[in-house]
């Protein structure tokens, strides 16, 4: 059997020729990951009224989690009646909604202020838009939106009109004056909301203790998720001074 051997110079020449004719090229890497982009256009009132425990954010959420996949913390510009345009880019395609929301320090959603569902098969080239105009995102504004007039919890179903339950009218424009430093209907010696003192506020006791001596028990009205978040939101508003 005849064996053939190529010398090193010949091997080098062949290798050079193969590279030179284009048969060997450097790998080309391209990023094919798609992400969404969202635009919020709004005049947000009350951003500077929150403490360190919560943040108002523009965020992307998935149906299977209460924690944001991506978020942008919103801060006050100090300008009133000005529509701000805020962009959130890099939203993963696993997100199912874009929300203007309140989250805690762990990025867990506490309350949804406004929500835009991401359509199935959404073109990542198209920007998702939330055009909201003027929105009250102060602690009281969020309590009013998500607790008194919420979807899963809606206090005004009973607390509105000429003869509201417990003599408490929580409809918009009436709620604040009927709560802060106002005596409770059943126990006039107690105030419904004592600014800075949630533990001494009748409202907070009613939604957390469920004691029948306080009147109708409200705790069963909360969903499992609500009971872990919304009473704390009410508490935060009161502890921050119960400002309007």
Coordinates of N, CA and C in Angstrom, one line a residue:
X1 N 0.9 -1.2 0.0 CA 0.0 0.0 0.0 C 0.9 1.2 0.0
X2 N 0.6 2.1 -0.9 CA 1.4 3.3 -1.0 C 0.7 4.4 -0.2
X3 N 1.6 5.1 0.6 CA 1.1 6.2 1.4 C 1.7 7.5 0.9
X4 N 0.9 8.6 1.0 CA 1.3 9.9 0.5 C 1.3 10.8 1.7
X5 N 2.4 11.6 1.8 CA 2.5 12.6 2.8 C 2.7 14.0 2.2
X6 N 2.1 14.9 2.8 CA 2.2 16.3 2.4 C 3.1 17.1 3.4
X7 N 4.0 17.8 2.8 CA 4.9 18.5 3.6 C 4.2 19.7 4.3
X8 N 4.7 20.3 5.4 CA 4.1 21.4 6.1 C 4.0 22.6 5.2
X9 N 4.9 22.9 4.3 CA 4.7 24.1 3.4 C 3.5 23.9 2.5
X10 N 3.3 22.7 2.1 CA 2.1 22.5 1.2 C 0.8 22.6 1.9
X11 N 0.8 22.1 3.2 CA -0.4 22.2 4.0 C -0.8 23.6 4.3
X12 N 0.3 24.4 4.6 CA 0.0 25.8 4.8 C -0.5 26.5 3.6
X13 N 0.0 26.2 2.5 CA -0.4 26.8 1.2 C -1.9 26.5 0.9
X14 N -2.3 25.2 1.2 CA -3.7 24.8 1.0 C -4.6 25.6 1.9
X15 N -4.2 25.7 3.2 CA -5.0 26.4 4.1 C -5.2 27.8 3.8
X16 N -4.1 28.5 3.3 CA -4.2 29.9 2.9 C -5.1 30.0 1.7
X17 N -5.0 29.1 0.7 CA -5.8 29.2 -0.5 C -7.3 29.0 -0.1
X18 N -7.6 28.1 0.8 CA -9.0 27.9 1.2 C -9.6 29.1 1.9
X19 N -8.8 29.8 2.7 CA -9.3 31.0 3.3 C -9.4 32.2 2.3
X20 N -8.5 32.2 1.4 CA -8.5 33.3 0.4 C -9.7 33.2 -0.6
X21 N -10.1 32.0 -0.9 CA -11.2 31.9 -1.8 C -12.6 31.9 -1.2
X22 N -12.6 32.2 0.1 CA -13.9 32.4 0.8 C -14.6 31.2 1.3
X23 N -13.9 30.0 1.2 CA -14.5 28.8 1.7 C -14.5 28.7 3.2
X24 N -13.7 29.5 3.9 CA -13.7 29.5 5.4 C -13.9 31.0 5.8
X25 N -15.0 31.2 6.6 CA -15.2 32.6 7.0 C -15.5 32.7 8.4
X26 N -15.3 33.9 9.0 CA -15.6 34.1 10.4 C -17.1 34.0 10.6
X27 N -17.6 33.4 11.8 CA -19.0 33.3 12.0 C -19.6 34.7 12.2
X28 N -20.9 34.8 11.8 CA -21.6 36.0 11.9 C -22.7 35.8 12.9
X29 N -22.8 36.6 14.0 CA -23.8 36.5 15.0 C -24.8 37.7 14.8
X30 N -26.1 37.4 14.9 CA -27.1 38.4 14.9 C -28.1 38.2 16.0
X31 N -28.5 39.3 16.6 CA -29.5 39.2 17.7 C -30.9 39.2 17.1
X32 N -31.5 38.1 17.2 CA -32.9 38.0 16.7 C -34.0 38.1 17.7
X33 N -33.6 38.4 19.0 CA -34.5 38.6 20.1 C -35.4 39.8 19.8
X34 N -36.8 39.5 19.9 CA -37.7 40.6 19.7 C -38.2 41.1 21.0
X35 N -38.3 42.4 21.1 CA -38.9 43.0 22.3 C -39.9 44.1 21.9
X36 N -40.7 44.5 22.9 CA -41.7 45.5 22.6 C -41.3 46.8 23.2
X37 N -42.0 47.9 22.7 CA -41.7 49.2 23.2 C -43.1 49.9 23.5
X38 N -43.2 50.6 24.6 CA -44.4 51.2 25.0 C -44.2 52.7 25.2
X39 N -45.2 53.5 25.0 CA -45.2 54.9 25.1 C -46.4 55.4 26.0
X40 N -46.1 56.0 27.1 CA -47.1 56.6 28.0 C -47.1 58.1 27.8
X41 N -48.3 58.6 27.5 CA -48.5 60.1 27.3 C -49.5 60.5 28.4
X42 N -49.1 61.2 29.4 CA -49.9 61.5 30.5 C -49.4 62.7 31.3
X43 N -50.3 63.4 32.0 CA -49.9 64.4 33.0 C -50.2 63.7 34.4
X44 N -49.2 63.3 35.1 CA -49.3 62.5 36.3 C -49.2 63.4 37.5
X45 N -50.3 63.5 38.3 CA -50.3 64.3 39.5 C -50.1 63.5 40.7
X46 N -49.2 63.9 41.6 CA -49.0 63.3 42.9 C -47.8 62.3 42.9
X47 N -47.0 62.3 41.9 CA -45.8 61.4 41.9 C -44.9 61.6 43.1
X48 N -44.8 62.9 43.5 CA -43.9 63.2 44.6 C -44.5 63.0 46.0
X49 N -45.7 62.4 46.1 CA -46.3 62.2 47.4 C -46.1 60.9 48.0
X50 N -45.4 60.0 47.3 CA -45.2 58.6 47.8 C -43.9 58.6 48.6
X51 N -43.9 57.7 49.6 CA -42.7 57.5 50.4 C -41.7 56.5 49.7
X52 N -40.9 55.8 50.5 CA -39.9 54.9 50.0 C -40.4 53.5 49.8
X53 N -41.6 53.2 50.3 CA -42.1 51.8 50.2 C -42.7 51.4 48.9
X54 N -43.2 52.4 48.1 CA -43.8 52.1 46.9 C -43.3 53.1 45.8
X55 N -43.5 52.6 44.5 CA -43.1 53.5 43.4 C -44.2 53.4 42.3
X56 N -44.4 54.5 41.6 CA -45.3 54.5 40.5 C -44.5 54.2 39.3
X57 N -44.9 53.2 38.5 CA -44.0 52.7 37.4 C -44.8 52.5 36.1
X58 N -44.1 52.6 35.0 CA -44.6 52.1 33.7 C -43.9 50.7 33.6
X59 N -44.7 49.6 33.5 CA -44.1 48.3 33.6 C -44.8 47.3 32.7
X60 N -44.0 46.2 32.4 CA -44.6 45.1 31.6 C -44.8 43.9 32.6
X61 N -46.0 43.3 32.5 CA -46.3 42.2 33.4 C -46.7 41.0 32.6
X62 N -46.6 39.8 33.1 CA -47.1 38.6 32.5 C -48.2 38.1 33.4
X63 N -49.1 37.3 32.8 CA -50.3 36.8 33.5 C -50.0 35.9 34.6
X64 N -48.8 35.3 34.6 CA -48.5 34.3 35.6 C -47.7 34.8 36.8
X65 N -47.6 36.1 36.8 CA -46.8 36.7 37.9 C -47.3 38.1 38.3
X66 N -47.2 38.5 39.6 CA -47.5 39.8 40.0 C -46.3 40.7 40.0
X67 N -45.1 40.2 39.7 CA -43.9 40.9 39.6 C -43.6 41.4 38.2
X68 N -43.2 42.6 38.1 CA -42.9 43.2 36.8 C -41.8 42.5 36.1
X69 N -41.9 42.3 34.8 CA -40.8 41.8 34.0 C -39.8 42.9 33.7
X70 N -40.3 44.1 33.5 CA -39.4 45.2 33.3 C -40.2 46.4 33.7
X71 N -39.5 47.5 34.2 CA -40.3 48.6 34.7 C -39.4 49.9 34.6
X72 N -40.1 51.0 34.5 CA -39.4 52.3 34.6 C -40.1 53.1 35.7
X73 N -39.3 53.5 36.8 CA -39.8 54.2 37.9 C -40.1 55.7 37.4
X74 N -41.3 56.2 37.7 CA -41.6 57.5 37.2 C -41.4 58.6 38.3
X75 N -40.8 59.7 38.0 CA -40.6 60.7 39.0 C -41.2 62.0 38.5
X76 N -41.5 62.9 39.4 CA -42.1 64.2 39.1 C -41.2 65.1 38.4
X77 N -41.7 65.8 37.4 CA -41.0 66.8 36.7 C -41.2 68.2 37.3
X78 N -42.2 68.3 38.2 CA -42.4 69.6 38.8 C -43.3 70.5 38.0
X79 N -43.7 70.0 36.8 CA -44.5 70.9 35.9 C -46.0 70.4 35.9
X80 N -46.9 71.3 36.1 CA -48.3 70.9 36.1 C -49.0 71.1 34.8
X81 N -50.0 70.3 34.5 CA -50.7 70.4 33.3 C -49.9 70.2 32.0
X82 N -48.9 69.4 32.1 CA -48.0 69.1 31.0 C -48.0 67.6 30.7
X83 N -48.3 67.3 29.5 CA -48.3 65.9 29.1 C -46.8 65.4 28.9
X84 N -46.4 64.4 29.6 CA -45.1 63.8 29.5 C -45.2 62.6 28.6
X85 N -44.2 62.4 27.8 CA -44.1 61.3 26.9 C -42.9 60.4 27.5
X86 N -43.3 59.2 28.0 CA -42.4 58.3 28.6 C -42.3 57.0 27.9
X87 N -41.1 56.6 27.5 CA -40.9 55.4 26.7 C -40.3 54.3 27.5
X88 N -40.8 53.1 27.4 CA -40.3 51.9 28.1 C -39.9 50.9 26.9
X89 N -38.7 50.7 26.8 CA -38.2 49.8 25.7 C -37.6 48.5 26.3
X90 N -37.4 47.5 25.4 CA -36.9 46.2 25.9 C -37.9 45.4 26.6
X91 N -39.2 45.6 26.4 CA -40.2 44.7 27.1 C -40.2 43.3 26.5
X92 N -40.0 42.3 27.3 CA -39.9 40.9 26.7 C -41.2 40.5 26.1
X93 N -41.2 39.7 25.1 CA -42.4 39.2 24.4 C -43.2 38.3 25.3
X94 N -42.7 37.9 26.4 CA -43.4 37.1 27.4 C -44.4 37.9 28.2
X95 N -44.2 39.3 28.1 CA -45.2 40.2 28.8 C -46.5 40.1 28.1
X96 N -47.6 40.2 28.9 CA -48.9 40.2 28.4 C -49.7 41.5 28.5
X97 N -49.1 42.4 29.3 CA -49.7 43.7 29.5 C -48.7 44.8 29.8
X98 N -49.1 46.0 29.5 CA -48.3 47.2 29.9 C -49.2 47.9 30.9
X99 N -48.6 48.3 32.0 CA -49.4 49.0 33.0 C -48.8 50.2 33.6
X100 N -49.6 51.2 33.9 CA -49.2 52.2 34.8 C -49.7 51.7 36.2
X101 N -48.7 51.5 37.1 CA -49.0 50.7 38.3 C -48.2 51.2 39.5
X102 N -48.6 50.8 40.7 CA -47.9 51.0 41.9 C -47.3 49.7 42.3
X103 N -46.0 49.6 42.5 CA -45.3 48.4 42.9 C -44.5 48.7 44.3
X104 N -44.3 47.6 45.0 CA -43.5 47.7 46.2 C -42.0 47.6 45.9
X105 N -41.2 47.5 46.9 CA -39.7 47.5 46.7 C -39.2 46.2 46.1
X106 N -40.1 45.2 46.1 CA -39.8 43.9 45.5 C -40.3 43.8 44.0
X107 N -40.8 44.9 43.5 CA -41.4 45.0 42.2 C -42.7 44.3 42.0
X108 N -43.3 44.0 43.1 CA -44.6 43.3 43.1 C -45.7 44.4 42.9
X109 N -46.6 44.1 42.0 CA -47.7 45.0 41.7 C -48.6 45.1 42.9
X110 N -48.9 46.3 43.4 CA -49.8 46.6 44.5 C -51.1 47.0 43.9
X111 N -51.1 47.9 42.9 CA -52.3 48.4 42.3 C -52.1 48.7 40.8
X112 N -53.1 48.5 40.0 CA -53.0 48.9 38.6 C -53.8 50.1 38.4
X113 N -53.2 51.2 37.9 CA -53.9 52.4 37.7 C -54.5 52.4 36.3
X114 N -53.8 52.0 35.3 CA -54.3 51.8 33.9 C -53.5 50.7 33.3
X115 N -54.2 50.0 32.3 CA -53.6 48.8 31.8 C -53.9 48.7 30.3
X116 N -52.9 48.2 29.5 CA -53.0 48.0 28.1 C -52.6 46.5 27.8
X117 N -53.6 45.7 27.4 CA -53.3 44.3 27.1 C -52.5 44.3 25.8
X118 N -51.5 43.4 25.7 CA -50.7 43.3 24.5 C -51.4 42.2 23.6
X119 N -51.8 42.6 22.4 CA -52.6 41.7 21.6 C -51.7 40.5 21.2
X120 N -52.2 39.3 21.1 CA -51.5 38.1 20.7 C -50.9 38.3 19.3
X121 N -49.7 38.0 19.1 CA -49.1 38.2 17.8 C -48.7 39.6 17.5
X122 N -48.7 40.5 18.5 CA -48.4 41.9 18.3 C -47.0 42.1 17.6
X123 N -47.0 43.0 16.6 CA -45.8 43.3 15.8 C -44.9 44.1 16.7
X124 N -43.7 43.6 17.0 CA -42.8 44.3 17.9 C -42.3 45.6 17.3
X125 N -42.5 45.9 16.0 CA -42.2 47.2 15.5 C -43.2 48.3 15.8
X126 N -44.4 47.9 16.2 CA -45.4 48.8 16.6 C -45.4 49.2 18.0
X127 N -45.3 50.4 18.3 CA -45.2 50.9 19.7 C -46.6 50.8 20.4
X128 N -46.6 50.2 21.6 CA -47.9 50.2 22.4 C -48.0 51.5 23.0
X129 N -49.3 52.1 23.0 CA -49.5 53.4 23.5 C -50.5 53.4 24.6
X130 N -50.2 54.2 25.7 CA -51.2 54.5 26.7 C -51.3 56.0 26.8
X131 N -52.3 56.5 26.2 CA -52.6 58.0 26.2 C -53.7 58.3 27.2
X132 N -53.3 58.8 28.3 CA -54.2 58.9 29.5 C -54.6 60.3 29.9
X133 N -54.0 61.3 29.4 CA -54.3 62.6 29.8 C -53.9 62.9 31.2
X134 N -54.7 63.6 32.0 CA -54.4 63.9 33.4 C -54.8 62.7 34.3
X135 N -53.9 62.3 35.1 CA -54.2 61.1 36.0 C -53.6 61.4 37.4
X136 N -54.5 61.2 38.4 CA -54.1 61.4 39.8 C -53.5 60.1 40.3
X137 N -52.1 60.1 40.5 CA -51.4 59.0 41.0 C -50.9 59.2 42.4
X138 N -51.5 60.1 43.1 CA -51.2 60.3 44.5 C -51.7 59.1 45.3
X139 N -51.2 58.9 46.5 CA -51.7 57.8 47.3 C -53.2 57.8 47.4
X140 N -53.8 59.0 47.7 CA -55.3 59.0 47.8 C -55.9 58.7 46.4
X141 N -55.3 59.3 45.4 CA -55.9 59.0 44.1 C -55.9 57.6 43.7
X142 N -54.8 56.8 44.1 CA -54.8 55.4 43.8 C -55.7 54.6 44.7
X143 N -55.8 55.0 45.9 CA -56.8 54.3 46.8 C -58.2 54.6 46.3
X144 N -58.5 55.8 45.8 CA -59.8 56.1 45.2 C -60.1 55.3 44.0
X145 N -59.1 55.1 43.2 CA -59.2 54.3 41.9 C -59.3 52.8 42.1
X146 N -58.5 52.3 43.0 CA -58.4 50.8 43.0 C -59.1 50.2 44.2
X147 N -59.5 51.0 45.2 CA -60.2 50.4 46.4 C -61.7 50.9 46.3
X148 N -61.9 52.2 46.4 CA -63.3 52.7 46.4 C -64.0 52.5 45.0
X149 N -63.3 52.6 43.9 CA -63.9 52.4 42.6 C -63.2 51.3 41.8
X150 N -62.6 50.3 42.5 CA -61.9 49.3 41.8 C -62.7 48.3 41.0
X151 N -62.1 47.3 40.4 CA -62.8 46.3 39.7 C -63.1 45.1 40.5
X152 N -62.0 44.6 41.2 CA -62.3 43.4 42.1 C -62.9 43.8 43.5
X153 N -62.5 45.0 43.9 CA -63.1 45.6 45.1 C -63.7 46.9 44.8
X154 N -64.9 47.1 45.1 CA -65.6 48.4 44.7 C -66.5 48.8 45.8
X155 N -66.0 49.7 46.6 CA -66.7 50.2 47.8 C -68.0 51.0 47.5
X156 N -68.0 51.7 46.4 CA -69.1 52.6 46.1 C -70.4 51.8 45.7
X157 N -70.3 50.5 45.6 CA -71.5 49.7 45.3 C -72.5 49.9 46.4
X158 N -71.9 50.1 47.7 CA -72.7 50.3 48.8 C -72.6 51.7 49.4
X159 N -71.5 52.3 49.2 CA -71.2 53.6 49.8 C -71.4 54.8 48.8
X160 N -72.6 55.0 48.4 CA -72.9 56.1 47.5 C -74.3 56.5 47.6
X161 N -74.7 57.6 46.9 CA -76.1 57.9 46.9 C -76.6 58.7 48.1
X162 N -77.9 58.9 48.2 CA -78.5 59.6 49.3 C -78.5 59.0 50.6
X163 N -78.5 57.6 50.6 CA -78.5 56.9 51.9 C -77.4 55.8 51.8
X164 N -76.1 56.2 51.8 CA -75.0 55.2 51.7 C -74.9 54.4 52.9
X165 N -74.4 53.1 52.8 CA -74.2 52.3 53.9 C -73.3 52.9 55.0
X166 N -73.7 52.8 56.2 CA -73.0 53.4 57.3 C -72.9 54.9 57.3
X167 N -73.7 55.6 56.5 CA -73.7 57.0 56.3 C -72.4 57.5 55.7
X168 N -71.7 56.6 55.0 CA -70.4 56.9 54.4 C -70.5 57.0 52.8
X169 N -70.4 58.1 52.3 CA -70.4 58.3 50.8 C -69.0 58.4 50.3
X170 N -68.6 57.3 49.5 CA -67.3 57.3 49.0 C -67.2 57.6 47.5
X171 N -68.2 58.2 46.9 CA -68.2 58.5 45.5 C -67.2 59.7 45.3
X172 N -66.8 59.8 44.1 CA -65.7 60.8 43.7 C -66.2 62.2 44.1
X173 N -65.3 62.9 44.7 CA -65.7 64.3 45.1 C -66.2 64.4 46.5
X174 N -66.6 63.2 47.1 CA -67.2 63.2 48.4 C -66.4 62.4 49.4
X175 N -65.6 61.4 48.9 CA -64.9 60.4 49.7 C -64.0 61.1 50.7
X176 N -63.1 62.0 50.3 CA -62.1 62.6 51.2 C -62.7 63.3 52.4
X177 N -63.7 64.2 52.1 CA -64.3 64.9 53.2 C -65.1 64.0 54.2
X178 N -65.6 62.9 53.7 CA -66.4 62.0 54.5 C -65.5 61.0 55.3
X179 N -64.2 61.0 55.0 CA -63.3 60.1 55.7 C -62.3 60.8 56.7
X180 N -61.6 61.8 56.2 CA -60.5 62.4 57.0 C -61.1 63.3 58.1
X181 N -60.7 62.9 59.3 CA -61.2 63.6 60.5 C -62.7 63.6 60.7
X182 N -63.4 62.7 60.0 CA -64.8 62.6 60.1 C -65.2 61.5 61.1
X183 N -66.2 61.7 62.0 CA -66.6 60.7 62.9 C -67.2 59.5 62.3
X184 N -67.0 58.3 62.8 CA -67.6 57.1 62.3 C -69.1 57.1 62.6
X185 N -69.9 56.5 61.8 CA -71.4 56.5 61.9 C -71.8 55.7 63.2
X186 N -71.2 54.6 63.4 CA -71.6 53.7 64.5 C -70.9 54.1 65.8
X187 N -69.7 54.6 65.7 CA -68.9 55.0 66.8 C -68.4 56.4 66.6
X188 N -69.2 57.4 66.9 CA -68.8 58.8 66.7 C -67.6 59.2 67.4
X189 N -67.2 58.5 68.5 CA -66.0 58.8 69.2 C -64.7 58.5 68.5
X190 N -64.9 57.7 67.4 CA -63.8 57.3 66.6 C -63.8 58.0 65.2
X191 N -62.7 58.4 64.7 CA -62.6 59.0 63.4 C -62.4 58.0 62.3
X192 N -63.0 58.2 61.2 CA -62.8 57.3 60.1 C -61.4 57.2 59.7
X193 N -60.7 58.3 59.5 CA -59.3 58.4 59.2 C -58.6 59.5 60.0
X194 N -57.6 59.0 60.8 CA -56.8 59.9 61.6 C -55.5 60.1 60.8
X195 N -55.2 61.2 60.2 CA -54.0 61.4 59.5 C -52.7 61.0 60.2
X196 N -52.0 60.1 59.6 CA -50.7 59.6 60.3 C -50.9 58.5 61.2
X197 N -52.2 58.1 61.5 CA -52.4 57.0 62.5 C -53.4 56.0 61.9
X198 N -52.9 55.0 61.2 CA -53.8 54.0 60.6 C -54.4 53.1 61.7
X199 N -53.6 52.8 62.7 CA -54.1 51.9 63.8 C -55.3 52.5 64.5
X200 N -55.4 53.8 64.5 CA -56.5 54.5 65.2 C -57.6 55.0 64.2
X201 N -57.5 54.6 63.0 CA -58.5 54.9 62.0 C -59.5 53.9 61.8
X202 N -60.8 54.3 62.0 CA -61.9 53.3 61.9 C -61.9 52.6 60.5
X203 N -61.6 53.3 59.5 CA -61.6 52.7 58.1 C -60.6 51.6 58.0
X204 N -59.4 51.8 58.6 CA -58.4 50.7 58.5 C -58.8 49.5 59.4
X205 N -59.4 49.8 60.5 CA -59.8 48.7 61.4 C -60.9 47.8 60.7
X206 N -61.8 48.5 60.0 CA -62.9 47.8 59.4 C -62.4 46.9 58.3
X207 N -61.4 47.3 57.5 CA -61.0 46.5 56.4 C -59.9 45.5 56.7
X208 N -59.4 45.5 58.0 CA -58.4 44.6 58.4 C -58.8 43.6 59.5
X209 N -59.6 44.1 60.4 CA -59.8 43.3 61.6 C -61.0 42.3 61.4
X210 N -62.0 42.8 60.7 CA -63.2 41.9 60.5 C -64.0 41.7 61.7
X211 N -63.9 42.5 62.7 CA -64.6 42.4 64.0 C -66.0 42.8 63.8
X212 N -67.0 42.0 64.1 CA -68.4 42.3 63.9 C -68.8 43.5 64.7
X213 N -68.1 43.7 65.8 CA -68.4 44.9 66.7 C -68.2 46.2 66.0
X214 N -67.4 46.2 64.9 CA -67.1 47.4 64.1 C -68.2 47.6 63.1
X215 N -69.1 46.7 63.0 CA -70.1 46.8 61.9 C -70.0 45.6 61.0
X216 N -70.5 45.8 59.8 CA -70.4 44.7 58.8 C -69.0 44.4 58.4
X217 N -68.6 43.1 58.5 CA -67.3 42.6 58.2 C -66.9 42.8 56.8
X218 N -65.8 43.5 56.5 CA -65.4 43.8 55.1 C -64.3 42.9 54.6
X219 N -63.7 42.2 55.5 CA -62.5 41.4 55.1 C -62.9 40.3 54.0
X220 N -64.1 39.6 54.1 CA -64.4 38.6 53.1 C -64.6 39.2 51.7
X221 N -64.7 40.5 51.6 CA -64.9 41.2 50.3 C -63.6 41.2 49.5
X222 N -62.4 41.1 50.2 CA -61.1 41.1 49.5 C -60.8 39.7 48.9
X223 N -60.2 39.7 47.7 CA -59.7 38.5 47.1 C -58.4 38.2 47.9
X224 N -57.9 37.0 47.6 CA -56.6 36.6 48.3 C -55.5 37.5 48.0
X225 N -55.5 38.0 46.7 CA -54.5 39.0 46.3 C -54.7 40.3 46.9
X226 N -56.0 40.8 46.9 CA -56.4 42.1 47.4 C -56.0 42.2 48.9
X227 N -56.3 41.2 49.7 CA -56.2 41.3 51.1 C -54.7 41.5 51.5
X228 N -53.8 41.1 50.6 CA -52.4 41.2 50.9 C -51.8 42.5 50.4
X229 N -52.5 43.3 49.7 CA -52.0 44.5 49.1 C -52.8 45.7 49.4
X230 N -54.1 45.7 49.1 CA -54.9 46.9 49.2 C -55.0 47.5 50.6
X231 N -55.2 46.7 51.6 CA -55.2 47.3 53.0 C -53.9 48.0 53.3
X232 N -52.8 47.5 52.8 CA -51.5 48.1 53.1 C -51.4 49.4 52.3
X233 N -52.1 49.5 51.1 CA -52.1 50.7 50.4 C -52.9 51.8 51.1
X234 N -54.0 51.4 51.7 CA -54.8 52.3 52.5 C -54.0 52.8 53.7
X235 N -53.3 51.8 54.3 CA -52.5 52.2 55.5 C -51.4 53.2 55.1
X236 N -50.7 52.9 54.0 CA -49.7 53.9 53.5 C -50.2 55.3 53.3
X237 N -51.4 55.4 52.7 CA -52.0 56.7 52.5 C -52.2 57.4 53.8
X238 N -52.8 56.7 54.8 CA -53.0 57.3 56.1 C -51.7 57.7 56.8
X239 N -50.8 56.7 56.8 CA -49.5 57.0 57.5 C -48.7 58.2 56.9
X240 N -48.9 58.4 55.6 CA -48.2 59.5 54.9 C -49.0 60.8 55.1
X241 N -50.0 60.8 56.0 CA -50.7 62.1 56.3 C -52.1 62.2 55.8
X242 N -52.6 61.1 55.1 CA -53.9 61.2 54.5 C -54.2 62.4 53.7
X243 N -53.2 62.7 52.8 CA -53.4 63.9 52.0 C -54.2 63.7 50.8
X244 N -54.9 64.7 50.3 CA -55.8 64.6 49.2 C -55.0 64.8 47.9

